The first five atom37 places (N, CA, C, CB, O) and aatype in JSON, in Angstrom:
{
  "aatype": [10, 5, 19, 6, 14, 19, 6, 10, 11, 9, 6, 11, 0, 9, 14, 19, 7, 10, 9, 19, 16, 6, 10, 19, 4, 2, 15, 0, 8, 13, 0, 13, 14, 7, 7, 0, 7, 7, 0, 9, 1, 9, 0, 10, 10, 1, 5, 7, 7, 6, 17, 6, 10, 5, 19, 3, 3, 2, 7, 19, 7, 10, 14, 14, 6, 16, 3, 14, 0, 3, 14, 0, 16, 10, 7, 10, 11, 10, 19, 7, 10, 12, 19, 5, 5, 10, 8, 7, 19, 12, 6, 13, 8, 1, 1, 7, 7, 16, 15, 13, 1, 10, 1, 13, 5, 0, 3],
  "atom_mask": [
    [1, 1, 1, 1, 1],
    [1, 1, 1, 1, 1],
    [1, 1, 1, 1, 1],
    [1, 1, 1, 1, 1],
    [1, 1, 1, 1, 1],
    [1, 1, 1, 1, 1],
    [1, 1, 1, 1, 1],
    [1, 1, 1, 1, 1],
    [1, 1, 1, 1, 1],
    [1, 1, 1, 1, 1],
    [1, 1, 1, 1, 1],
    [1, 1, 1, 1, 1],
    [1, 1, 1, 1, 1],
    [1, 1, 1, 1, 1],
    [1, 1, 1, 1, 1],
    [1, 1, 1, 1, 1],
    [1, 1, 1, 0, 1],
    [1, 1, 1, 1, 1],
    [1, 1, 1, 1, 1],
    [1, 1, 1, 1, 1],
    [1, 1, 1, 1, 1],
    [1, 1, 1, 1, 1],
    [1, 1, 1, 1, 1],
    [1, 1, 1, 1, 1],
    [1, 1, 1, 1, 1],
    [1, 1, 1, 1, 1],
    [1, 1, 1, 1, 1],
    [1, 1, 1, 1, 1],
    [1, 1, 1, 1, 1],
    [1, 1, 1, 1, 1],
    [1, 1, 1, 1, 1],
    [1, 1, 1, 1, 1],
    [1, 1, 1, 1, 1],
    [1, 1, 1, 0, 1],
    [1, 1, 1, 0, 1],
    [1, 1, 1, 1, 1],
    [1, 1, 1, 0, 1],
    [1, 1, 1, 0, 1],
    [1, 1, 1, 1, 1],
    [1, 1, 1, 1, 1],
    [1, 1, 1, 1, 1],
    [1, 1, 1, 1, 1],
    [1, 1, 1, 1, 1],
    [1, 1, 1, 1, 1],
    [1, 1, 1, 1, 1],
    [1, 1, 1, 1, 1],
    [1, 1, 1, 1, 1],
    [1, 1, 1, 0, 1],
    [1, 1, 1, 0, 1],
    [1, 1, 1, 1, 1],
    [1, 1, 1, 1, 1],
    [1, 1, 1, 1, 1],
    [1, 1, 1, 1, 1],
    [1, 1, 1, 1, 1],
    [1, 1, 1, 1, 1],
    [1, 1, 1, 1, 1],
    [1, 1, 1, 1, 1],
    [1, 1, 1, 1, 1],
    [1, 1, 1, 0, 1],
    [1, 1, 1, 1, 1],
    [1, 1, 1, 0, 1],
    [1, 1, 1, 1, 1],
    [1, 1, 1, 1, 1],
    [1, 1, 1, 1, 1],
    [1, 1, 1, 1, 1],
    [1, 1, 1, 1, 1],
    [1, 1, 1, 1, 1],
    [1, 1, 1, 1, 1],
    [1, 1, 1, 1, 1],
    [1, 1, 1, 1, 1],
    [1, 1, 1, 1, 1],
    [1, 1, 1, 1, 1],
    [1, 1, 1, 1, 1],
    [1, 1, 1, 1, 1],
    [1, 1, 1, 0, 1],
    [1, 1, 1, 1, 1],
    [1, 1, 1, 1, 1],
    [1, 1, 1, 1, 1],
    [1, 1, 1, 1, 1],
    [1, 1, 1, 0, 1],
    [1, 1, 1, 1, 1],
    [1, 1, 1, 1, 1],
    [1, 1, 1, 1, 1],
    [1, 1, 1, 1, 1],
    [1, 1, 1, 1, 1],
    [1, 1, 1, 1, 1],
    [1, 1, 1, 1, 1],
    [1, 1, 1, 0, 1],
    [1, 1, 1, 1, 1],
    [1, 1, 1, 1, 1],
    [1, 1, 1, 1, 1],
    [1, 1, 1, 1, 1],
    [1, 1, 1, 1, 1],
    [1, 1, 1, 1, 1],
    [1, 1, 1, 1, 1],
    [1, 1, 1, 0, 1],
    [1, 1, 1, 0, 1],
    [1, 1, 1, 1, 1],
    [1, 1, 1, 1, 1],
    [1, 1, 1, 1, 1],
    [1, 1, 1, 1, 1],
    [1, 1, 1, 1, 1],
    [1, 1, 1, 1, 1],
    [1, 1, 1, 1, 1],
    [1, 1, 1, 1, 1],
    [1, 1, 1, 1, 1],
    [1, 1, 1, 1, 1]
  ],
  "atom_positions": [
    [[10.27, -101.67, 36.61], [10.04, -102.27, 35.31], [10.65, -103.66, 35.32], [10.65, -101.4, 34.17], [11.82, -103.85, 35.63]],
    [[9.82, -104.63, 34.99], [10.27, -106.03, 34.94], [9.7, -106.62, 33.66], [9.82, -106.85, 36.22], [8.56, -107.08, 33.63]],
    [[10.52, -106.61, 32.6], [10.04, -107.03, 31.3], [11.05, -107.98, 30.68], [9.8, -105.82, 30.37], [12.24, -107.68, 30.59]],
    [[10.56, -109.14, 30.26], [11.39, -110.08, 29.52], [11.49, -109.59, 28.08], [10.8, -111.52, 29.59], [10.66, -108.81, 27.63]],
    [[12.52, -110.05, 27.34], [12.56, -109.73, 25.91], [11.26, -110.22, 25.26], [13.81, -110.38, 25.22], [10.84, -111.36, 25.45]],
    [[10.64, -109.33, 24.49], [9.31, -109.6, 23.96], [9.3, -109.43, 22.45], [8.27, -108.69, 24.61], [9.81, -108.44, 21.92]],
    [[8.71, -110.4, 21.76], [8.41, -110.26, 20.34], [6.94, -110.53, 20.19], [9.28, -111.23, 19.45], [6.48, -111.66, 20.4]],
    [[6.19, -109.5, 19.82], [4.75, -109.63, 19.6], [4.42, -109.21, 18.19], [3.96, -108.79, 20.63], [5.03, -108.28, 17.65]],
    [[3.45, -109.88, 17.6], [2.93, -109.44, 16.31], [2.27, -108.07, 16.53], [1.91, -110.47, 15.71], [1.82, -107.75, 17.63]],
    [[2.24, -107.29, 15.48], [1.69, -105.94, 15.57], [0.26, -105.94, 16.08], [1.76, -105.25, 14.21], [-0.15, -105.01, 16.76]],
    [[-0.51, -106.99, 15.76], [-1.9, -107.1, 16.21], [-2.01, -107.19, 17.73], [-2.55, -108.32, 15.58], [-3.05, -106.88, 18.31]],
    [[-0.93, -107.62, 18.38], [-0.92, -107.69, 19.85], [-0.12, -106.55, 20.45], [-0.34, -109.03, 20.31], [-0.45, -106.06, 21.53]],
    [[0.93, -106.13, 19.76], [1.8, -105.08, 20.3], [1.05, -103.76, 20.49], [3.01, -104.87, 19.38], [1.23, -103.08, 21.49]],
    [[0.2, -103.4, 19.53], [-0.52, -102.13, 19.63], [-1.48, -102.13, 20.82], [-1.29, -101.85, 18.34], [-1.43, -101.2, 21.63]],
    [[-2.36, -103.14, 20.96], [-3.25, -103.12, 22.13], [-2.49, -103.17, 23.46], [-4.21, -104.28, 22.05], [-2.88, -102.5, 24.42]],
    [[-1.41, -103.94, 23.52], [-0.63, -104.0, 24.76], [-0.04, -102.62, 25.07], [0.5, -105.07, 24.66], [-0.08, -102.17, 26.21]],
    [[0.49, -101.96, 24.07], [1.04, -100.61, 24.27], [-0.01, -99.62, 24.72], [0.0, 0.0, 0.0], [0.26, -98.79, 25.59]],
    [[-1.2, -99.69, 24.13], [-2.28, -98.79, 24.54], [-2.73, -99.07, 25.98], [-3.48, -98.93, 23.59], [-3.01, -98.13, 26.73]],
    [[-2.8, -100.33, 26.35], [-3.19, -100.7, 27.72], [-2.17, -100.16, 28.72], [-3.32, -102.23, 27.86], [-2.54, -99.53, 29.71]],
    [[-0.89, -100.4, 28.46], [0.16, -99.92, 29.37], [0.11, -98.4, 29.47], [1.56, -100.39, 28.88], [0.17, -97.85, 30.57]],
    [[-0.01, -97.73, 28.35], [-0.05, -96.27, 28.36], [-1.21, -95.76, 29.2], [-0.16, -95.73, 26.94], [-1.03, -94.87, 30.03]],
    [[-2.4, -96.3, 28.98], [-3.58, -95.84, 29.71], [-3.45, -96.11, 31.21], [-4.83, -96.51, 29.16], [-3.75, -95.24, 32.02]],
    [[-3.02, -97.3, 31.58], [-2.95, -97.64, 33.01], [-1.85, -96.84, 33.72], [-2.69, -99.14, 33.2], [-2.04, -96.41, 34.86]],
    [[-0.72, -96.63, 33.07], [0.34, -95.82, 33.68], [-0.09, -94.36, 33.8], [1.65, -95.93, 32.85], [0.16, -93.72, 34.82]],
    [[-0.74, -93.84, 32.77], [-1.25, -92.45, 32.84], [-2.26, -92.3, 33.97], [-1.89, -92.03, 31.49], [-2.23, -91.32, 34.71]],
    [[-3.17, -93.27, 34.1], [-4.14, -93.22, 35.2], [-3.44, -93.23, 36.55], [-5.11, -94.4, 35.11], [-3.8, -92.46, 37.44]],
    [[-2.45, -94.1, 36.71], [-1.71, -94.15, 37.97], [-1.02, -92.82, 38.25], [-0.68, -95.29, 37.95], [-1.11, -92.28, 39.35]],
    [[-0.33, -92.3, 37.25], [0.41, -91.05, 37.44], [-0.52, -89.9, 37.78], [1.22, -90.72, 36.19], [-0.17, -89.01, 38.55]],
    [[-1.71, -89.91, 37.2], [-2.64, -88.8, 37.39], [-3.47, -88.91, 38.68], [-3.57, -88.7, 36.21], [-3.67, -87.92, 39.37]],
    [[-3.95, -90.12, 38.99], [-4.91, -90.28, 40.07], [-4.35, -90.91, 41.35], [-6.05, -91.09, 39.59], [-4.88, -90.66, 42.44]],
    [[-3.32, -91.71, 41.25], [-2.88, -92.49, 42.41], [-2.14, -91.66, 43.45], [-1.98, -93.62, 41.95], [-2.09, -92.04, 44.62]],
    [[-1.57, -90.56, 43.04], [-0.71, -89.79, 43.94], [-1.16, -88.32, 43.98], [0.76, -89.88, 43.49], [-0.47, -87.45, 43.46]],
    [[-2.3, -88.06, 44.61], [-2.84, -86.68, 44.62], [-1.93, -85.73, 45.38], [-4.23, -86.66, 45.24], [-1.22, -86.11, 46.32]],
    [[-1.97, -84.48, 44.95], [-1.2, -83.44, 45.64], [0.3, -83.6, 45.5], [0.0, 0.0, 0.0], [1.06, -83.08, 46.31]],
    [[0.72, -84.33, 44.47], [2.15, -84.53, 44.26], [2.78, -85.54, 45.19], [0.0, 0.0, 0.0], [4.01, -85.6, 45.31]],
    [[1.95, -86.36, 45.85], [2.48, -87.39, 46.73], [3.36, -88.35, 45.93], [1.34, -88.17, 47.43], [3.09, -88.63, 44.76]],
    [[4.39, -88.83, 46.56], [5.29, -89.78, 45.91], [4.71, -91.18, 45.92], [0.0, 0.0, 0.0], [3.75, -91.46, 46.64]],
    [[5.29, -92.02, 45.14], [4.85, -93.41, 45.09], [5.57, -94.14, 44.0], [0.0, 0.0, 0.0], [6.53, -93.64, 43.41]],
    [[5.11, -95.34, 43.72], [5.76, -96.19, 42.72], [4.72, -96.78, 41.78], [6.57, -97.3, 43.39], [3.61, -97.11, 42.19]],
    [[5.11, -96.91, 40.54], [4.33, -97.62, 39.53], [5.21, -98.76, 39.04], [3.87, -96.66, 38.35], [6.37, -98.55, 38.67]],
    [[4.66, -99.96, 39.04], [5.41, -101.15, 38.62], [4.76, -101.7, 37.36], [5.44, -102.24, 39.75], [3.54, -101.85, 37.29]],
    [[5.59, -102.0, 36.36], [5.12, -102.62, 35.12], [5.91, -103.91, 34.94], [5.3, -101.67, 33.88], [7.14, -103.91, 35.0]],
    [[5.19, -105.0, 34.71], [5.84, -106.29, 34.48], [5.18, -106.97, 33.29], [5.77, -107.2, 35.75], [3.95, -106.94, 33.16]],
    [[5.98, -107.57, 32.43], [5.49, -108.37, 31.33], [6.33, -109.63, 31.3], [5.55, -107.6, 29.96], [7.5, -109.6, 30.94]],
    [[5.72, -110.72, 31.68], [6.43, -111.99, 31.83], [5.7, -113.1, 31.09], [6.59, -112.35, 33.3], [4.48, -113.12, 31.02]],
    [[6.47, -114.01, 30.55], [5.88, -115.16, 29.87], [5.61, -116.25, 30.91], [6.82, -115.69, 28.74], [6.48, -116.61, 31.7]],
    [[4.38, -116.75, 30.88], [3.96, -117.83, 31.78], [3.46, -118.97, 30.91], [2.84, -117.34, 32.8], [2.28, -119.02, 30.57]],
    [[4.36, -119.89, 30.53], [3.97, -120.97, 29.63], [3.57, -120.41, 28.28], [0.0, 0.0, 0.0], [4.37, -119.72, 27.64]],
    [[2.35, -120.69, 27.84], [1.86, -120.22, 26.55], [1.16, -118.88, 26.62], [0.0, 0.0, 0.0], [0.47, -118.49, 25.67]],
    [[1.31, -118.18, 27.72], [0.64, -116.89, 27.89], [1.64, -115.81, 28.29], [-0.48, -117.0, 28.94], [2.7, -116.09, 28.85]],
    [[1.26, -114.58, 27.99], [1.95, -113.42, 28.55], [1.11, -112.9, 29.69], [2.19, -112.32, 27.47], [-0.12, -112.92, 29.64]],
    [[1.78, -112.43, 30.72], [1.1, -111.78, 31.83], [1.65, -110.37, 31.97], [1.28, -112.6, 33.17], [2.84, -110.17, 32.19]],
    [[0.74, -109.4, 31.83], [1.09, -108.0, 31.99], [0.51, -107.53, 33.3], [0.57, -107.15, 30.79], [-0.68, -107.73, 33.57]],
    [[1.33, -106.89, 34.12], [0.86, -106.32, 35.38], [1.25, -104.86, 35.44], [1.44, -107.09, 36.6], [2.39, -104.49, 35.13]],
    [[0.3, -104.03, 35.83], [0.56, -102.62, 36.09], [-0.01, -102.34, 37.48], [-0.09, -101.66, 34.98], [-1.22, -102.43, 37.69]],
    [[0.87, -101.99, 38.41], [0.5, -101.77, 39.81], [1.0, -100.41, 40.25], [1.06, -102.89, 40.72], [2.0, -99.9, 39.76]],
    [[0.27, -99.83, 41.2], [0.8, -98.65, 41.88], [0.5, -98.79, 43.38], [0.17, -97.32, 41.3], [-0.35, -99.58, 43.78]],
    [[1.2, -98.02, 44.18], [0.97, -98.05, 45.62], [0.32, -96.76, 46.1], [2.29, -98.28, 46.37], [0.58, -96.28, 47.21]],
    [[-0.52, -96.2, 45.24], [-1.2, -94.95, 45.55], [-2.49, -95.15, 46.31], [0.0, 0.0, 0.0], [-2.67, -96.16, 47.0]],
    [[-3.39, -94.17, 46.18], [-4.63, -94.15, 46.96], [-5.65, -95.16, 46.47], [-5.23, -92.77, 46.94], [-6.63, -95.43, 47.17]],
    [[-5.46, -95.72, 45.29], [-6.4, -96.71, 44.75], [-7.57, -96.04, 44.04], [0.0, 0.0, 0.0], [-7.85, -94.86, 44.25]],
    [[-8.23, -96.81, 43.21], [-9.41, -96.29, 42.52], [-10.55, -96.12, 43.51], [-9.83, -97.23, 41.37], [-10.64, -96.88, 44.47]],
    [[-11.41, -95.15, 43.28], [-12.57, -94.99, 44.16], [-13.44, -96.25, 44.14], [-13.4, -93.76, 43.73], [-13.5, -96.94, 43.13]],
    [[-14.1, -96.55, 45.25], [-14.92, -97.77, 45.33], [-16.01, -97.84, 44.26], [-15.55, -97.87, 46.68], [-16.4, -98.93, 43.85]],
    [[-16.49, -96.69, 43.81], [-17.56, -96.7, 42.81], [-17.04, -97.0, 41.4], [-18.27, -95.36, 42.82], [-17.84, -97.22, 40.49]],
    [[-15.73, -97.01, 41.21], [-15.16, -97.31, 39.9], [-15.14, -98.82, 39.69], [-13.74, -96.72, 39.76], [-14.54, -99.56, 40.48]],
    [[-15.79, -99.26, 38.64], [-15.85, -100.68, 38.31], [-15.21, -100.89, 36.94], [-17.33, -101.21, 38.31], [-15.83, -100.57, 35.92]],
    [[-13.98, -101.41, 36.88], [-13.31, -101.6, 35.59], [-14.09, -102.52, 34.65], [-11.93, -102.16, 35.81], [-13.89, -102.45, 33.43]],
    [[-14.96, -103.38, 35.17], [-15.77, -104.24, 34.32], [-16.89, -103.46, 33.64], [-16.37, -105.4, 35.14], [-17.4, -103.88, 32.6]],
    [[-17.27, -102.31, 34.21], [-18.3, -101.44, 33.64], [-17.86, -99.99, 33.84], [-19.7, -101.7, 34.31], [-18.47, -99.26, 34.62]],
    [[-16.8, -99.58, 33.14], [-16.19, -98.29, 33.42], [-17.02, -97.11, 32.91], [-14.83, -98.23, 32.82], [-17.73, -97.21, 31.91]],
    [[-16.9, -96.01, 33.63], [-17.55, -94.77, 33.23], [-16.6, -93.89, 32.44], [-18.07, -94.02, 34.46], [-17.03, -92.96, 31.76]],
    [[-15.3, -94.16, 32.52], [-14.32, -93.31, 31.85], [-13.92, -93.89, 30.5], [-13.08, -93.12, 32.74], [-13.89, -95.11, 30.32]],
    [[-13.61, -93.02, 29.58], [-13.2, -93.44, 28.25], [-11.92, -94.27, 28.3], [-13.0, -92.22, 27.35], [-11.79, -95.25, 27.57]],
    [[-10.98, -93.89, 29.16], [-9.72, -94.61, 29.26], [-9.89, -96.06, 29.66], [0.0, 0.0, 0.0], [-9.32, -96.95, 29.03]],
    [[-10.69, -96.31, 30.7], [-10.9, -97.69, 31.13], [-11.77, -98.46, 30.14], [-11.55, -97.72, 32.52], [-11.64, -99.68, 30.03]],
    [[-12.65, -97.77, 29.41], [-13.39, -98.44, 28.34], [-12.43, -98.89, 27.25], [-14.48, -97.49, 27.74], [-12.55, -100.0, 26.72]],
    [[-11.47, -98.03, 26.91], [-10.46, -98.38, 25.92], [-9.66, -99.6, 26.38], [-9.52, -97.19, 25.67], [-9.4, -100.5, 25.58]],
    [[-9.28, -99.63, 27.65], [-8.55, -100.79, 28.17], [-9.39, -102.05, 27.99], [-8.2, -100.59, 29.67], [-8.88, -103.08, 27.53]],
    [[-10.67, -101.99, 28.33], [-11.54, -103.16, 28.17], [-11.62, -103.62, 26.73], [0.0, 0.0, 0.0], [-11.61, -104.82, 26.45]],
    [[-11.72, -102.68, 25.8], [-11.78, -103.03, 24.38], [-10.48, -103.68, 23.9], [-12.07, -101.79, 23.54], [-10.5, -104.63, 23.12]],
    [[-9.35, -103.16, 24.39], [-8.06, -103.73, 23.99], [-7.87, -105.14, 24.58], [-6.9, -102.81, 24.45], [-7.3, -106.01, 23.93]],
    [[-8.36, -105.35, 25.79], [-8.31, -106.69, 26.39], [-9.14, -107.66, 25.54], [-8.85, -106.66, 27.87], [-8.71, -108.79, 25.29]],
    [[-10.32, -107.23, 25.1], [-11.15, -108.07, 24.24], [-10.43, -108.36, 22.92], [-12.51, -107.4, 23.96], [-10.47, -109.49, 22.43]],
    [[-9.78, -107.36, 22.35], [-9.06, -107.56, 21.1], [-7.97, -108.6, 21.25], [-8.47, -106.24, 20.61], [-7.68, -109.35, 20.32]],
    [[-7.36, -108.66, 22.43], [-6.31, -109.64, 22.7], [-6.88, -111.01, 23.09], [-5.39, -109.14, 23.81], [-6.13, -111.97, 23.26]],
    [[-8.21, -111.09, 23.23], [-8.85, -112.3, 23.76], [-8.25, -112.65, 25.11], [-8.7, -113.49, 22.78], [-8.03, -113.81, 25.43]],
    [[-8.0, -111.61, 25.89], [-7.35, -111.77, 27.19], [-8.34, -111.73, 28.34], [0.0, 0.0, 0.0], [-9.54, -111.54, 28.16]],
    [[-7.79, -111.9, 29.52], [-8.54, -111.85, 30.77], [-7.85, -110.84, 31.68], [-8.63, -113.28, 31.46], [-6.64, -110.9, 31.88]],
    [[-8.64, -109.9, 32.21], [-8.09, -108.86, 33.08], [-8.63, -109.04, 34.49], [-8.44, -107.46, 32.55], [-9.82, -109.25, 34.69]],
    [[-7.74, -108.96, 35.47], [-8.11, -108.95, 36.89], [-7.74, -107.58, 37.45], [-7.39, -110.1, 37.68], [-6.84, -106.91, 36.95]],
    [[-8.46, -107.2, 38.47], [-8.26, -105.88, 39.07], [-8.34, -106.02, 40.58], [-9.32, -104.87, 38.56], [-9.21, -106.71, 41.1]],
    [[-7.42, -105.36, 41.3], [-7.42, -105.41, 42.76], [-7.16, -104.02, 43.33], [-6.36, -106.41, 43.29], [-6.46, -103.2, 42.72]],
    [[-7.72, -103.77, 44.5], [-7.53, -102.49, 45.21], [-6.85, -102.72, 46.56], [-8.89, -101.76, 45.42], [-7.36, -102.24, 47.57]],
    [[-5.77, -103.41, 46.62], [-5.08, -103.64, 47.89], [-3.74, -102.93, 47.86], [-4.9, -105.18, 48.16], [-2.88, -103.25, 47.03]],
    [[-3.56, -101.96, 48.75], [-2.29, -101.24, 48.8], [-2.03, -100.45, 47.54], [0.0, 0.0, 0.0], [-0.88, -100.3, 47.13]],
    [[-3.08, -99.94, 46.93], [-2.98, -99.21, 45.66], [-3.92, -99.85, 44.65], [0.0, 0.0, 0.0], [-4.98, -100.36, 45.02]],
    [[-3.53, -99.83, 43.42], [-4.34, -100.4, 42.35], [-3.47, -101.36, 41.55], [-4.93, -99.3, 41.43], [-2.31, -101.07, 41.27]],
    [[-4.04, -102.51, 41.19], [-3.3, -103.51, 40.44], [-4.18, -104.06, 39.32], [-2.83, -104.65, 41.37], [-5.31, -104.5, 39.54]],
    [[-3.64, -104.04, 38.12], [-4.29, -104.65, 36.96], [-3.39, -105.78, 36.48], [-4.56, -103.6, 35.82], [-2.17, -105.61, 36.35]],
    [[-3.98, -106.95, 36.21], [-3.23, -108.08, 35.67], [-3.98, -108.6, 34.45], [-3.05, -109.21, 36.74], [-5.16, -108.94, 34.53]],
    [[-3.27, -108.64, 33.33], [-3.84, -109.11, 32.07], [-3.08, -110.36, 31.63], [-3.78, -108.02, 30.99], [-1.85, -110.39, 31.65]],
    [[-3.82, -111.37, 31.24], [-3.22, -112.58, 30.66], [-3.78, -112.75, 29.25], [-3.5, -113.86, 31.55], [-4.98, -112.63, 29.02]],
    [[-2.86, -113.04, 28.29], [-3.29, -113.28, 26.92], [-2.34, -114.28, 26.27], [-3.34, -111.96, 26.11], [-1.2, -114.44, 26.71]],
    [[-2.82, -114.95, 25.23], [-2.04, -115.99, 24.55], [-0.79, -115.4, 23.91], [-2.91, -116.69, 23.49], [-0.8, -114.29, 23.38]],
    [[0.29, -116.17, 23.97], [1.58, -115.72, 23.46], [1.71, -115.83, 21.95], [2.67, -116.49, 24.1], [2.59, -115.18, 21.37]],
    [[0.88, -116.62, 21.3], [1.07, -116.84, 19.85], [1.0, -115.6, 19.03], [0.06, -117.78, 19.34], [1.14, -115.66, 17.81]]
  ]
}
């Protein structure tokens, strides 16, 4: 966990909380099959006028057919909707696990 002291308006705090919850639950459920160990990293850092939220795991990664830009699961659809509500930009990577990075305005 790497989080700076954060003050967000409720309009941003709720979507950020839902995004973190969904991504951490997905990592805990899918990244480490059969009870395999691993790590989940959460970071929320201020970068100038933006916040950057990162949720990473070092598990097996999402299946290649999973496209977070066009998700088939309700959870990833919810993440996409919350990113839109924040007027944010989400990046996704499958290297050494799964990594989501969200940037949104700090105001």
